[in-house]
Coordinates of C-alpha atoms in Angstrom, one line a residue:
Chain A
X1 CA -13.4 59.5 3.0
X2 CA -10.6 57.7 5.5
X3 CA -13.3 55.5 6.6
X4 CA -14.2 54.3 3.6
X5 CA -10.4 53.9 2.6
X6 CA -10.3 52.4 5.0
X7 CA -13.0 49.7 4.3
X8 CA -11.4 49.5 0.8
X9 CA -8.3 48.5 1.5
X10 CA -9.6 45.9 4.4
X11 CA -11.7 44.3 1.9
X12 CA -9.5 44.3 -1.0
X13 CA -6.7 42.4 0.9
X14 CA -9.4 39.9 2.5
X15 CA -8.8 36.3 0.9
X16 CA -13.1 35.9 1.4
X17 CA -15.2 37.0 -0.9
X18 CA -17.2 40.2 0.4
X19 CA -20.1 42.0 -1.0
X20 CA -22.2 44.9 0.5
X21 CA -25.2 45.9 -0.2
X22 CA -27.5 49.0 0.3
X23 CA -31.0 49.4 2.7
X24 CA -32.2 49.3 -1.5
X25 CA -30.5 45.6 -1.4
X26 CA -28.1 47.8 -4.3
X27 CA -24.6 46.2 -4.8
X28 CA -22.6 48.5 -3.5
X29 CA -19.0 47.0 -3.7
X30 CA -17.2 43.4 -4.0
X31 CA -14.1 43.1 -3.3
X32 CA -10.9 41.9 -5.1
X33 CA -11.3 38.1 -4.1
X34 CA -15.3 38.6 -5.5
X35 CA -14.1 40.2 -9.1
X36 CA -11.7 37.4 -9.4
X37 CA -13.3 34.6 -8.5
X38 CA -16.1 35.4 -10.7
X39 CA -14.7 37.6 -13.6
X40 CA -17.0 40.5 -11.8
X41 CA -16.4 42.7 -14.1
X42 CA -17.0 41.3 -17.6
X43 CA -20.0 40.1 -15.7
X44 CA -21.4 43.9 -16.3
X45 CA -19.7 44.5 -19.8
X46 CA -20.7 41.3 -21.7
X47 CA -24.0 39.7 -21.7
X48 CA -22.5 36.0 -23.6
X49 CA -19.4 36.5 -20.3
X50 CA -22.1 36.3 -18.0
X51 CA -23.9 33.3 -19.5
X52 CA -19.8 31.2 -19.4
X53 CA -19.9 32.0 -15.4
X54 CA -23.3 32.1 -13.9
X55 CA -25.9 30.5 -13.9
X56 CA -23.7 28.3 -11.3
X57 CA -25.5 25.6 -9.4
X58 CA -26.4 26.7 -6.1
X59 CA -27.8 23.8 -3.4
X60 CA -31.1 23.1 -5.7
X61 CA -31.5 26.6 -6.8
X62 CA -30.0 28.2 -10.0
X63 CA -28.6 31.8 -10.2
X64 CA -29.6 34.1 -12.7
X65 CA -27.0 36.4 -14.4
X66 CA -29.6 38.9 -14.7
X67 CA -31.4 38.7 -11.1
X68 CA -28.1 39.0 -8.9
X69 CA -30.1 41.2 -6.6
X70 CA -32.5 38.4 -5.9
X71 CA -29.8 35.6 -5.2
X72 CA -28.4 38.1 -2.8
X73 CA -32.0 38.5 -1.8
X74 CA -32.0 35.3 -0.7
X75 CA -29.0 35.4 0.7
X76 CA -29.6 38.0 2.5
X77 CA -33.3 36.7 3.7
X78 CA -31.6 32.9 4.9
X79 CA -29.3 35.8 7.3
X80 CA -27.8 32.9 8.6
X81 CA -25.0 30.6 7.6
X82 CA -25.2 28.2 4.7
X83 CA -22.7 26.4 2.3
X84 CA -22.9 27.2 -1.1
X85 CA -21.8 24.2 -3.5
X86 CA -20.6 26.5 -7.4
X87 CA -19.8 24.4 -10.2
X88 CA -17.2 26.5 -12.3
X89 CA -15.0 25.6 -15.2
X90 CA -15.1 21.6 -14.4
X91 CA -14.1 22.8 -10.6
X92 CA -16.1 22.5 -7.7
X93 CA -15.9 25.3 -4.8
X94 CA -17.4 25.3 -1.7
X95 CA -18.5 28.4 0.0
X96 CA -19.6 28.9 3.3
X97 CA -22.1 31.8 3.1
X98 CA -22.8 34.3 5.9
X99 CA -25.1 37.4 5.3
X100 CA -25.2 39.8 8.0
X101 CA -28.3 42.6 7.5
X102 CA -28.3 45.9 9.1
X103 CA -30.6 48.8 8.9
X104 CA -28.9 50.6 6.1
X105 CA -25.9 47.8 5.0
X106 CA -26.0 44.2 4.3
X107 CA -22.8 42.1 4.0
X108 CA -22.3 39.2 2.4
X109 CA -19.3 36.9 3.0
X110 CA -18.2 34.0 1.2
X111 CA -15.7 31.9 2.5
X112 CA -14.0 29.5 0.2
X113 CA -14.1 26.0 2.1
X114 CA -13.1 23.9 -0.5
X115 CA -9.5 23.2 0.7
X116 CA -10.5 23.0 4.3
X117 CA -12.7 20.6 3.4
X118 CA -10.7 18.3 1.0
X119 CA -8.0 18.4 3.5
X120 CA -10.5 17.3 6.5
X121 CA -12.0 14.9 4.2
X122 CA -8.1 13.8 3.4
X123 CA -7.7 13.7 7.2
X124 CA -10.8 11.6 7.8
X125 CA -9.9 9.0 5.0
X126 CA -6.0 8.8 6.6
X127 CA -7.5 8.2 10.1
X128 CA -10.1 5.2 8.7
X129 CA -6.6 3.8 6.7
X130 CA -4.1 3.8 9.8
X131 CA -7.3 2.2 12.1
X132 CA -7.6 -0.6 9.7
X133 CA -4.5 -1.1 9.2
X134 CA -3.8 -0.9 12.9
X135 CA -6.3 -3.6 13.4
X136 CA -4.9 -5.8 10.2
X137 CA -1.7 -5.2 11.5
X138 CA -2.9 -6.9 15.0
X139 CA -4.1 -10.0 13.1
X140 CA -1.4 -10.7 10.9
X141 CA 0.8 -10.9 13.9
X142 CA -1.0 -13.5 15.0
X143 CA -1.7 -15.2 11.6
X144 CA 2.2 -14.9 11.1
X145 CA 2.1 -17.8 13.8
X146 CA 0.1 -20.6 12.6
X147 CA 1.9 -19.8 9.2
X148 CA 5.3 -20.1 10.3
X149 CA 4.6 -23.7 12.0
X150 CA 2.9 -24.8 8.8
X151 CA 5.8 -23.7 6.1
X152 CA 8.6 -25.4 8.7
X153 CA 6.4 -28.7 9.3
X154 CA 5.9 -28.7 5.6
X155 CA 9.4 -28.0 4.9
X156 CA 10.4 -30.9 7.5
X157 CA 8.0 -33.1 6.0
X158 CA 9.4 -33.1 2.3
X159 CA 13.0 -33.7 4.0
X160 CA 11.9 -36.4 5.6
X161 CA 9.6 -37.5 2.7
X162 CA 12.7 -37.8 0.1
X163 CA 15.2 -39.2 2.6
X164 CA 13.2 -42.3 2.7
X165 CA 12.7 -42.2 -1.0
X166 CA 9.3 -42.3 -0.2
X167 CA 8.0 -38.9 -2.1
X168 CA 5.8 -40.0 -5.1
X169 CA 4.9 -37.1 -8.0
X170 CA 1.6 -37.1 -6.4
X171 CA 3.2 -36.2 -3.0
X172 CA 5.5 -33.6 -4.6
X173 CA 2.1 -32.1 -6.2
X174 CA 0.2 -31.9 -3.1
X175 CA 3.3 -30.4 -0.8
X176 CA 3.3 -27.7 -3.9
X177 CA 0.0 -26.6 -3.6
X178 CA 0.0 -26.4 0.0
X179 CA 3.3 -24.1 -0.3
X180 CA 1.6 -22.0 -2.9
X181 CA -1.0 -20.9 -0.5
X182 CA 1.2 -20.1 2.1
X183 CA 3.2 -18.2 -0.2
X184 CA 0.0 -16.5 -0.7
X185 CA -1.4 -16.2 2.2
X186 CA 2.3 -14.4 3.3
X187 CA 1.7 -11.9 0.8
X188 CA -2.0 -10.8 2.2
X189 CA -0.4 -10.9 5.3
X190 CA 2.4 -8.5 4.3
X191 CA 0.4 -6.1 2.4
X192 CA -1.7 -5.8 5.3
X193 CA 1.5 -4.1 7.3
X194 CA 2.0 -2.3 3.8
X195 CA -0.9 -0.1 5.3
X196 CA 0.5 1.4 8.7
X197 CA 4.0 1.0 8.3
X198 CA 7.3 2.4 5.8
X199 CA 9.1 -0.9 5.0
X200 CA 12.7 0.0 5.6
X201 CA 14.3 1.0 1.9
X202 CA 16.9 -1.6 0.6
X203 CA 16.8 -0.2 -2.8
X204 CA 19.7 -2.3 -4.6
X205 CA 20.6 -3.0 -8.0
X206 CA 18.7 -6.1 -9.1
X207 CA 17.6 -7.9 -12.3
X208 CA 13.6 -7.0 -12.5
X209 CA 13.5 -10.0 -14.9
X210 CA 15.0 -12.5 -12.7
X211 CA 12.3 -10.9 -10.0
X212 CA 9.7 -11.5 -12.1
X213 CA 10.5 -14.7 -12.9
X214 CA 11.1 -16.4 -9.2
X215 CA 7.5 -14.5 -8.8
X216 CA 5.9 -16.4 -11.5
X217 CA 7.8 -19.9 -10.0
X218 CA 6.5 -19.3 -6.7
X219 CA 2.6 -18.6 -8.3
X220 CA 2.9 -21.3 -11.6
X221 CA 1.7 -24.5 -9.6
X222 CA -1.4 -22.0 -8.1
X223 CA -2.1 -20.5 -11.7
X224 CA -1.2 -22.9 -14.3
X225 CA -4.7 -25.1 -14.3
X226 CA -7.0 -21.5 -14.5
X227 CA -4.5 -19.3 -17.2
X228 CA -1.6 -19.5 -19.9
X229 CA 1.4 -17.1 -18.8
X230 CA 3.2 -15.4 -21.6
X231 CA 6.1 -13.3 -21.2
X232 CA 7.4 -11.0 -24.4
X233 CA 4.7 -13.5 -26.3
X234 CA 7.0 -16.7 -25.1
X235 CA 5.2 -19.4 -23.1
X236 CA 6.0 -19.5 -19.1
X237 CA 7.1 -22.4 -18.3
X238 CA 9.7 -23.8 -15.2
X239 CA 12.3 -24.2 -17.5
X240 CA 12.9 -20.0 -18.4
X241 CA 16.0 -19.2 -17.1
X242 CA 15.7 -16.0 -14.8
X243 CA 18.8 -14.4 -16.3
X244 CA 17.8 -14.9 -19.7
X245 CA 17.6 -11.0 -20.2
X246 CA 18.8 -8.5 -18.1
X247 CA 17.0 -4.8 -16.9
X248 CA 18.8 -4.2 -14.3
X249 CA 18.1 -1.2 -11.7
X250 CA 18.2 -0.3 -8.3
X251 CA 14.8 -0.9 -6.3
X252 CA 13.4 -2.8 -3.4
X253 CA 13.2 -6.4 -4.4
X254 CA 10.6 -7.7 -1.6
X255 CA 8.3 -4.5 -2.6
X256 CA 8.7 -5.3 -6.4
X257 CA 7.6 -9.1 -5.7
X258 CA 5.1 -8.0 -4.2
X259 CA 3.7 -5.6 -6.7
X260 CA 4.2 -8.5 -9.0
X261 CA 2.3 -10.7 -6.8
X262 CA -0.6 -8.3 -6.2
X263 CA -1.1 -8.3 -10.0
X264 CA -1.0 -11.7 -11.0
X265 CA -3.0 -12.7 -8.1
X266 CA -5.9 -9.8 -9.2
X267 CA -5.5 -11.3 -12.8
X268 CA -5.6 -15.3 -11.3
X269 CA -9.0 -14.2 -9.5
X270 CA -10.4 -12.9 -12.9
X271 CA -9.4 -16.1 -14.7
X272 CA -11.0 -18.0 -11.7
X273 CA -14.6 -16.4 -11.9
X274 CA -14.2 -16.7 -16.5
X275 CA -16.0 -19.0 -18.2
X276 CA -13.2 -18.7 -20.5
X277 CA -11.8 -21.9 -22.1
X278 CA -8.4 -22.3 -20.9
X279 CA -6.8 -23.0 -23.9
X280 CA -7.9 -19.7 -25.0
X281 CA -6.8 -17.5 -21.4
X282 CA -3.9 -15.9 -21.6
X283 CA -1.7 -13.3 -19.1
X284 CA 0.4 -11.8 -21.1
X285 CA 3.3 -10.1 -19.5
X286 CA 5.5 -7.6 -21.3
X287 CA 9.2 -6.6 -20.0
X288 CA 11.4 -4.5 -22.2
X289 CA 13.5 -1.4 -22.0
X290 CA 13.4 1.5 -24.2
X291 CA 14.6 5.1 -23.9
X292 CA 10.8 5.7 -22.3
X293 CA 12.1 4.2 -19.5
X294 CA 12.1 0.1 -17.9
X295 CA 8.4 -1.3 -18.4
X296 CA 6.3 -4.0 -17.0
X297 CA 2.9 -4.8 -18.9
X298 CA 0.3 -7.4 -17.5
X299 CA -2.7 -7.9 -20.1
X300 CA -5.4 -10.1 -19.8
X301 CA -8.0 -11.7 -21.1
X302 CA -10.2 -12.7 -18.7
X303 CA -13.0 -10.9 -18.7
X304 CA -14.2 -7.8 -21.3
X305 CA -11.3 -5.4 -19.7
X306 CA -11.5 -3.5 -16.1
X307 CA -15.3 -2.0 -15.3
X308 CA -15.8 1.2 -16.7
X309 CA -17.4 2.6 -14.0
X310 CA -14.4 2.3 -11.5
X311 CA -11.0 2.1 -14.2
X312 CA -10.8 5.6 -12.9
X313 CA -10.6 5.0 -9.6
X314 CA -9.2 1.7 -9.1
X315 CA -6.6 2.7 -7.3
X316 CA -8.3 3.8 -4.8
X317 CA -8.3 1.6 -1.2
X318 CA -11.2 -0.1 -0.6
X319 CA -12.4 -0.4 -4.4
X320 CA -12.8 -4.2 -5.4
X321 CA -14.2 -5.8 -8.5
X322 CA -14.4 -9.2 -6.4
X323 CA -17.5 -10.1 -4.8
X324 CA -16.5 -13.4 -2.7
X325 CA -12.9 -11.9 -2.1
X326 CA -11.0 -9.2 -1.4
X327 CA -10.9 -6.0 -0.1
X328 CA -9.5 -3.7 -2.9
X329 CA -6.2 -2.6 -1.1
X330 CA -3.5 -4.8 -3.6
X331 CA -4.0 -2.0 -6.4
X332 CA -3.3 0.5 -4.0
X333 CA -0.7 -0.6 -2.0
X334 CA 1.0 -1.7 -5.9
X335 CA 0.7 2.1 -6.2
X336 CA 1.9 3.1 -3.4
X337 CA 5.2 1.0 -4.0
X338 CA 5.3 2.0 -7.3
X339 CA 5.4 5.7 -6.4
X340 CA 8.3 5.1 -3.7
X341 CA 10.2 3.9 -6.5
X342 CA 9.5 7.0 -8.9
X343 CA 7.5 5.3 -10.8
X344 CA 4.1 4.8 -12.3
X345 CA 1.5 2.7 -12.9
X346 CA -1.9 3.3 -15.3
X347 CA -4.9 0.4 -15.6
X348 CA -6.4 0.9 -19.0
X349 CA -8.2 -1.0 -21.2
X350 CA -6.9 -2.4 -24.9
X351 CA -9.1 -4.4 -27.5
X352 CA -11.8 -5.6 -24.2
X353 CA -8.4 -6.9 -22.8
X354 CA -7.5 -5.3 -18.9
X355 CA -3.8 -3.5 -18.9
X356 CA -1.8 -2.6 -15.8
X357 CA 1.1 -1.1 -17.2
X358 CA 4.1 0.0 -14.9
X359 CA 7.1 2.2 -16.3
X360 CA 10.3 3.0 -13.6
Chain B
X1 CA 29.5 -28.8 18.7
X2 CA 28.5 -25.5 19.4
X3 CA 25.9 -24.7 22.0
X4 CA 23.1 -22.2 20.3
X5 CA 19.7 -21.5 22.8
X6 CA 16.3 -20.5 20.9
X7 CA 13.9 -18.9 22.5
X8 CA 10.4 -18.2 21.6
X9 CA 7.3 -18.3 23.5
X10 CA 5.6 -20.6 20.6
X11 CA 6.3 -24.1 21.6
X12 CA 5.6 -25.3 17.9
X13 CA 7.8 -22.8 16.2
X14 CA 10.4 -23.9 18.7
X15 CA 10.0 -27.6 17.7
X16 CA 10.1 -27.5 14.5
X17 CA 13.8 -25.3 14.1
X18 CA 15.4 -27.3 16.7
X19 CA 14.4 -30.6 14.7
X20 CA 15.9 -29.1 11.6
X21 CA 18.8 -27.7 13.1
X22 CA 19.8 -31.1 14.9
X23 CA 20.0 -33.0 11.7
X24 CA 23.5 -31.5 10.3
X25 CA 24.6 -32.7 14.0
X26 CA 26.7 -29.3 14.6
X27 CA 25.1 -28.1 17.5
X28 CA 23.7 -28.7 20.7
X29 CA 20.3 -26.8 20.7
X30 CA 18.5 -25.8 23.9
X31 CA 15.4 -24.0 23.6
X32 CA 13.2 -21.8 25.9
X33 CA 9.2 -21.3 25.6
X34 CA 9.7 -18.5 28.6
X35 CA 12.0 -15.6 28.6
X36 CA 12.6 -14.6 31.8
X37 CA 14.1 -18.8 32.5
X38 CA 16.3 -18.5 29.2
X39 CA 17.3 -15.0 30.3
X40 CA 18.9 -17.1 33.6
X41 CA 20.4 -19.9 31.5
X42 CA 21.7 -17.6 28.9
X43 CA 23.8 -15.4 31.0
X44 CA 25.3 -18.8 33.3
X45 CA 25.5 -21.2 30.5
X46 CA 28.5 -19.8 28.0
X47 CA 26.3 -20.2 24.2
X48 CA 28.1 -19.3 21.2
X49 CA 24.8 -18.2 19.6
X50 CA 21.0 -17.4 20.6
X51 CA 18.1 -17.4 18.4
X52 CA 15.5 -14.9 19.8
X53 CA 12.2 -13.9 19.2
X54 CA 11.1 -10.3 19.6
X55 CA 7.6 -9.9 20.9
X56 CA 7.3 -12.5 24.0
X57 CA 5.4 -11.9 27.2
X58 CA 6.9 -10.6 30.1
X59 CA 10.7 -10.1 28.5
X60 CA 10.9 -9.1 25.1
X61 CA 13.2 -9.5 22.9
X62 CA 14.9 -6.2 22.7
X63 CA 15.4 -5.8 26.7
X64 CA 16.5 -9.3 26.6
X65 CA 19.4 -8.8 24.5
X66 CA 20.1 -5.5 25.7
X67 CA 21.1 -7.5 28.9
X68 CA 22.9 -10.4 27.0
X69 CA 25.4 -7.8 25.2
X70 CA 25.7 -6.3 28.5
X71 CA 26.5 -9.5 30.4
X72 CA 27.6 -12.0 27.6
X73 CA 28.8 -10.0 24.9
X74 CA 30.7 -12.5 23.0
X75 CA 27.9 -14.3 22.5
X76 CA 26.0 -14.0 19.4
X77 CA 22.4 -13.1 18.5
X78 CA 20.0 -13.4 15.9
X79 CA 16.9 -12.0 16.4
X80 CA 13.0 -13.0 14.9
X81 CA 10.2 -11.0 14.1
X82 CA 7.1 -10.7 12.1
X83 CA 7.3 -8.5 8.9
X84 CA 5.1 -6.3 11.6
X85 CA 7.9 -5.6 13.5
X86 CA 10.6 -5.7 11.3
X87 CA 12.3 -2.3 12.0
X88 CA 12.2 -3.3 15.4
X89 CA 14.9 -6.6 14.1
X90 CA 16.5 -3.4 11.6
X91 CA 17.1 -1.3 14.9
X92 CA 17.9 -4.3 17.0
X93 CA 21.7 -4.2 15.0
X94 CA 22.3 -1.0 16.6
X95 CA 22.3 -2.6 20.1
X96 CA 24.3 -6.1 19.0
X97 CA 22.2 -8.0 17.6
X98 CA 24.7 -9.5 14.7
X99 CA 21.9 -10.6 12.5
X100 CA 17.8 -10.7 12.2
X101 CA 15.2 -13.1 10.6
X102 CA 11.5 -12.7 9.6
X103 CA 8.7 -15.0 10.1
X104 CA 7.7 -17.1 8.5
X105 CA 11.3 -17.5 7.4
X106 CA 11.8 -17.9 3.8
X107 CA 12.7 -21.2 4.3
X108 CA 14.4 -23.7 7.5
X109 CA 17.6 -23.9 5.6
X110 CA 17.6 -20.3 5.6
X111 CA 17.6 -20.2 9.2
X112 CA 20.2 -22.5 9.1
X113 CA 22.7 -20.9 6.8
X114 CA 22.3 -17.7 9.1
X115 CA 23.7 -19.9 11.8
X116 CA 25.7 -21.2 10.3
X117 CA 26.7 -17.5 9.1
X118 CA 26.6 -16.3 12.3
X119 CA 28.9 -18.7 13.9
X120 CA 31.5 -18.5 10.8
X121 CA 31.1 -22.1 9.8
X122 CA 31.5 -22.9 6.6

């Protein structure tokens, strides 16, 4: 009687689930964690309870409500250690099965795995991140180089271009474009570091209007012969004064650029691979204010919206709609940003048109 | 005219901001392609302001001006970096450096009005 007290109470406050069996492969007793996990006890008091929870698939095989004895039977006849996958309301759990058979008493022991697993899985996928970024973080030192000498010659070479009066519009076009692909090659440079390293925070209280606006000055001269900007339904054009409307708040004004950046740029790339006419390609940017909080909206229609088969994961690192560029890490670092600033971003799709929409 | 030294172990980086900051005519710009020769020149020659780049072979930038604030500490620094290393620049304030820049700068005249800043002319 003690011994089997005993037994109770060792099983009953075991977090694995336990079942024993008799030499007549009889269920003799599950434990707590067993009856919880799967409702053991309607299982024996209501035939249509037993159909909601079992028949769970197994590795291939399916278990029977009604032959529990034989699952266990084969449980018991592998008597060696397997992984049992069990699909259960939408959930998956992982079990690793061990089935120890004695003379008279068999044990079975399941051992819930699925958290050591997503966390080793988590630990794997943060390992790959930090040696990529490592490595990225190498080569943008040394791309940081060649692109510091070109912006200063640049810069040195429009001086010198107007004090002799000799810049033409041509000139002034061509020294543009060049700085427009520095300005983008920065930013694939800095969201590179975004991967390894915590930018230090200099949250401050800035106009996200005016922000967006130097953003889409800085990318216009890159963008304007592949898409039509609108922002609020207005037309971009140079001549939109950045303090024309004011949401002001405090956040990180590099980060924010670059969250802007990372989205027109994935919007520019769609436009660039559309067979679109351009008259009829338009970004169209929404900025407002309401008691819902500050929102940013980018909407375009370059394509037929964001791939269905990925909109669910497309924040994900490493997931990329582009086939001849990119590496899919802009969504995600956008996210990443986002989230440091409490705030959130969704990609949907509205009327075949693709919708990043970010509320602070 | 104000003496300022830069010093940065990229000969073309080092070009290019001397030719910009010679053209106001306010200063008298040496610069350094190798650390451990500026190091020398720094601490003898009196300079109201260094420029100095953070990851250099053999001295970098940090032990560098640990030694200048130790030796010449009225003389000011301003310190460059790659975004990479930017909390290196951040941290760098706590051991004198008065202000930092990042590569590639935002623009020359930015690097010139940090100077200029730096030195309190206006």
């Amino acid at each position: 009687m003690y011994k089997e007290e005993f037994i109770d109470l060792l099983l009953d406050n075991s977090n694995d689930l336990v079942l024993l069996f008799d030499e007549n492969k009889q269920l003799l007793l599950s434990n707590n964690s067993f009856n919880k996990r799967f409702n053991f006890k309607l299982l024996f008091k209501n035939k249509k309870e037993i159909k909601k929870h079992f028949p769970p698939k197994t590795n291939g095989q399916y278990l029977n409500a009604y032959s529990i004895k034989s699952w266990f039977d084969l449980l018991l006849a592998k008597n060696k250690n397997y992984n049992l996958i069990l699909e259960q309301e939408n959930k998956t759990y992982e079990f690793k099965i061990k089935a120890i058979k004695n003379n008279d008493l068999s044990i079975v022991i399941l051992k819930n795995i699925s958290k050591i697993n997503s966390l080793r899985k988590k630990q794997i996928r943060r390992i790959k991140l930090e040696s990529i970024g490592k490595m990225f973080a190498g080569m943008s030192h040394e791309i940081n180089t060649p692109l510091t000498i070109m912006k200063n010659n640049l810069e040195l070479l429009e001086l010198e271009l107007e004090e002799n009066s000799s810049i033409n519009k041509q000139n002034k076009h061509h020294i543009d474009s060049i700085k427009s692909s520095i300005t983008r090659m920065e930013s694939i440079v800095r969201n590179s570091n975004e991967l390894v390293k915590k930018s230090p925070d200099k949250k401050k209280s800035y106009n996200l209007y005016s922000v967006l606006i130097q953003s889409l000055n800085l990318f216009f001269h890159h963008s304007k012969n592949h898409m039509n900007i609108f922002i609020n339904n207005k037309v971009f054009s140079l001549d939109i004064k950045k303090n024309e409307e004011k949401i002001f708040f405090e956040f990180n004004k590099d980060k924010i650029e670059q969250v802007i950046l990372i989205l027109l740029s994935n919007a520019y790339d769609e436009f660039f691979k559309s067979k679109k006419d351009l008259k009829k390609r338009a970004l169209n940017i929404f900025i407002y204010q309401n008691e819902k909080g500050i929102f940013l909206i980018f909407r375009d229609n370059a394509g037929t919206g964001i791939n269905e088969d990925i909109i669910h994961q497309i924040f994900e690192p490493f997931i990329s709609t582009k086939d001849y560029s990119g590496i899919g890490l802009g969504l995600n670092i956008a996210q990443k940003i986002i989230k440091e600033h409490k705030g959130n971003i969704k990609a949907y799709n509205q009327k075949q048109e693709a919708v990043f929409e970010i509320r602070f | 005219m104000k003496r300022i030294a830069i010093i940065d172990d990229e000969e073309l980086i080092l070009d290019s901001v001397k030719q910009y900051l010679s053209r106001s005519k306010r200063f008298k710009i040496d610069v350094f392609s190798n650390p451990q020769e500026a190091l020398k020149e720094v601490l003898r020659a009196k300079y109201k302001l260094i420029v100095l780049d953070i990851m250099m072979p053999e001295l970098n930038g940090i032990d560098f001006l640990e030694k200048v604030k130790k030796e010449v500490p009225q003389t000011k620094v301003i310190m460059m970096t790659a975004y990479s290393t930017l909390d290196k620049a951040i941290s760098s304030k706590k051991i004198g450096a008065d202000d930092y820049l990042t590569k590639p700068f935002v623009s020359l005249r930015d690097v010139e009005n940090k100077v200029l800043d730096c030195l309190e002319i206006h």
